[in-house]
Amino acid sequence: LAKTTQPISMDSYEGQEVNITCSHNNIATNDYITWYQQFPSQGPRFIIQGYKTKVTNEVASLFIPADRKSSTLSLPRVSLSDTAVYYCLVGTLTGGGNKLTFGTGTQLKVEL
Amino acid sequence: DVKVTQSSRYLVKRTGEKVFLECVQDMDHENMFWYRQDPGLGLRLIYFSYDVKMKEKGDIPEGYSVSREKKERFSLILESASTNQTSMYLCASRPLRLRASLSGANVLTFGAGSRLTVL
């Protein structure tokens, strides 16, 4: 099972681009990388998912190098409302019995 | 949209009480999970289930048990609550077979959480 490591916290200002990196050195061939966002008193919610190279949606971009041992979530032009905890999760998309384990997450604080 | 409902948002129990946390999902998902979340420790997996009556231990199963009698319902049980089980508990579900999706339609979907305080 791929263990993930992220920075505990990051600070930023409104309008800046924020990049949060997750290390997953023992990622398996069938594993995908998924990022979640969590606000206080809520469950985590999906942001973006990828397997390799770059993926972009309306919220964020996800950069995955060729060796796939890390991934970087990029949030363009953050606002105060992006203050949240961000988790990366590495796991397969198929089958049951999958022990999906999260890391400690990164607390992002955005200030004016 | 997939909906995962946790029956109690806030509970206060006393040490030694038996506690049931209920989770129901409405999208016929095979896999269901229970996590607890504590400051500085992130989300830790307690138990998961990939089918009715099937269960697997997660990373911190001690002091907990689970029940999956129906596909849509996954219950977390604290046989004898202790103060160190004061935490936020999160239930999640996902289908058995997934497709990679930019929209995240087939990833883990979480409930809003149940905050348990054991006095």
Short mmCIF file of C-alpha atoms in Angstrom, two decimals, chain A residues 1 8 32 34 36 38-51 54-58 85 87 89 91-105, chain B residues 9-10 31 33 35 37 40-45 48-50 56-59 88 90 94-113 115:
data_model
loop_
_atom_site.label_atom_id
_atom_site.label_comp_id
_atom_site.label_asym_id
_atom_site.label_seq_id
_atom_site.Cartn_x
_atom_site.Cartn_y
_atom_site.Cartn_z
CA LEU A 1 0.00 0.00 0.00
CA ILE A 8 1.53 19.67 7.50
CA TYR A 32 -4.39 6.40 -9.22
CA THR A 34 -6.78 11.49 -5.98
CA TYR A 36 -9.61 15.79 -1.64
CA GLN A 38 -12.05 19.28 3.50
CA PHE A 39 -13.66 22.23 5.23
CA PRO A 40 -14.27 22.27 8.99
CA SER A 41 -17.20 20.13 10.12
CA GLN A 42 -17.59 18.55 6.68
CA GLY A 43 -16.45 15.36 5.03
CA PRO A 44 -13.67 15.52 2.41
CA ARG A 45 -14.79 16.14 -1.13
CA PHE A 46 -13.17 15.25 -4.43
CA ILE A 47 -11.01 17.81 -6.23
CA ILE A 48 -9.07 16.01 -8.95
CA GLN A 49 -7.74 12.62 -9.98
CA GLY A 50 -4.96 11.47 -12.29
CA TYR A 51 -2.64 8.65 -13.29
CA LYS A 54 -1.00 16.55 -16.18
CA VAL A 55 -4.70 16.73 -15.50
CA THR A 56 -6.72 19.93 -15.28
CA ASN A 57 -10.31 20.64 -14.36
CA GLU A 58 -12.22 23.77 -13.46
CA VAL A 85 -7.23 20.72 4.57
CA TYR A 87 -5.45 15.22 1.27
CA LEU A 89 -4.94 9.47 -1.66
CA GLY A 91 -5.07 3.62 -4.54
CA THR A 92 -6.46 1.36 -7.20
CA LEU A 93 -9.79 2.04 -8.83
CA THR A 94 -10.82 -1.58 -9.11
CA GLY A 95 -11.98 -4.27 -6.83
CA GLY A 96 -13.16 -4.58 -3.32
CA GLY A 97 -11.13 -5.09 -0.22
CA ASN A 98 -9.06 -2.01 -0.91
CA LYS A 99 -7.64 -0.43 2.19
CA LEU A 100 -7.73 3.23 1.23
CA THR A 101 -5.43 5.04 3.62
CA PHE A 102 -5.08 8.79 3.80
CA GLY A 103 -2.11 10.76 5.03
CA THR A 104 -2.15 13.56 7.55
CA GLY A 105 -3.22 16.17 5.00
CA ARG B 9 -23.92 14.82 13.71
CA TYR B 10 -23.15 15.23 17.39
CA ASN B 31 -17.49 -0.56 -0.62
CA PHE B 33 -15.46 2.76 5.03
CA TYR B 35 -12.51 6.72 9.39
CA GLN B 37 -10.19 12.17 12.25
CA GLY B 40 -2.60 16.40 13.51
CA LEU B 41 -3.35 12.77 12.63
CA GLY B 42 -5.42 13.16 9.50
CA LEU B 43 -7.91 10.47 8.50
CA ARG B 44 -7.26 7.04 9.93
CA LEU B 45 -9.07 3.98 8.65
CA PHE B 48 -14.04 -1.17 5.72
CA SER B 49 -16.45 -3.50 3.99
CA TYR B 50 -16.63 -4.57 0.36
CA GLU B 56 -11.82 -5.91 6.96
CA LYS B 57 -9.74 -4.24 9.62
CA GLY B 58 -8.20 -0.91 8.85
CA ASP B 59 -5.25 0.68 10.60
CA MET B 88 -14.84 13.00 14.47
CA LEU B 90 -16.43 9.86 8.91
CA ARG B 94 -17.55 3.97 -3.39
CA PRO B 95 -18.53 1.50 -6.13
CA LEU B 96 -16.68 -1.76 -6.68
CA ARG B 97 -15.60 -0.97 -10.21
CA LEU B 98 -14.51 2.49 -11.10
CA ARG B 99 -13.51 4.46 -14.11
CA ALA B 100 -10.99 7.22 -13.90
CA SER B 101 -13.00 10.37 -14.03
CA LEU B 102 -12.12 14.03 -14.21
CA SER B 103 -15.39 14.77 -12.48
CA GLY B 104 -14.73 12.39 -9.64
CA ALA B 105 -17.99 10.59 -10.14
CA ASN B 106 -16.53 7.29 -9.07
CA VAL B 107 -14.33 8.18 -6.12
CA LEU B 108 -14.88 8.05 -2.38
CA THR B 109 -17.91 9.98 -1.22
CA PHE B 110 -17.99 11.01 2.40
CA GLY B 111 -20.74 11.76 4.85
CA ALA B 112 -20.75 14.98 6.86
CA GLY B 113 -19.27 13.29 9.91
CA ARG B 115 -18.60 14.20 16.26
#
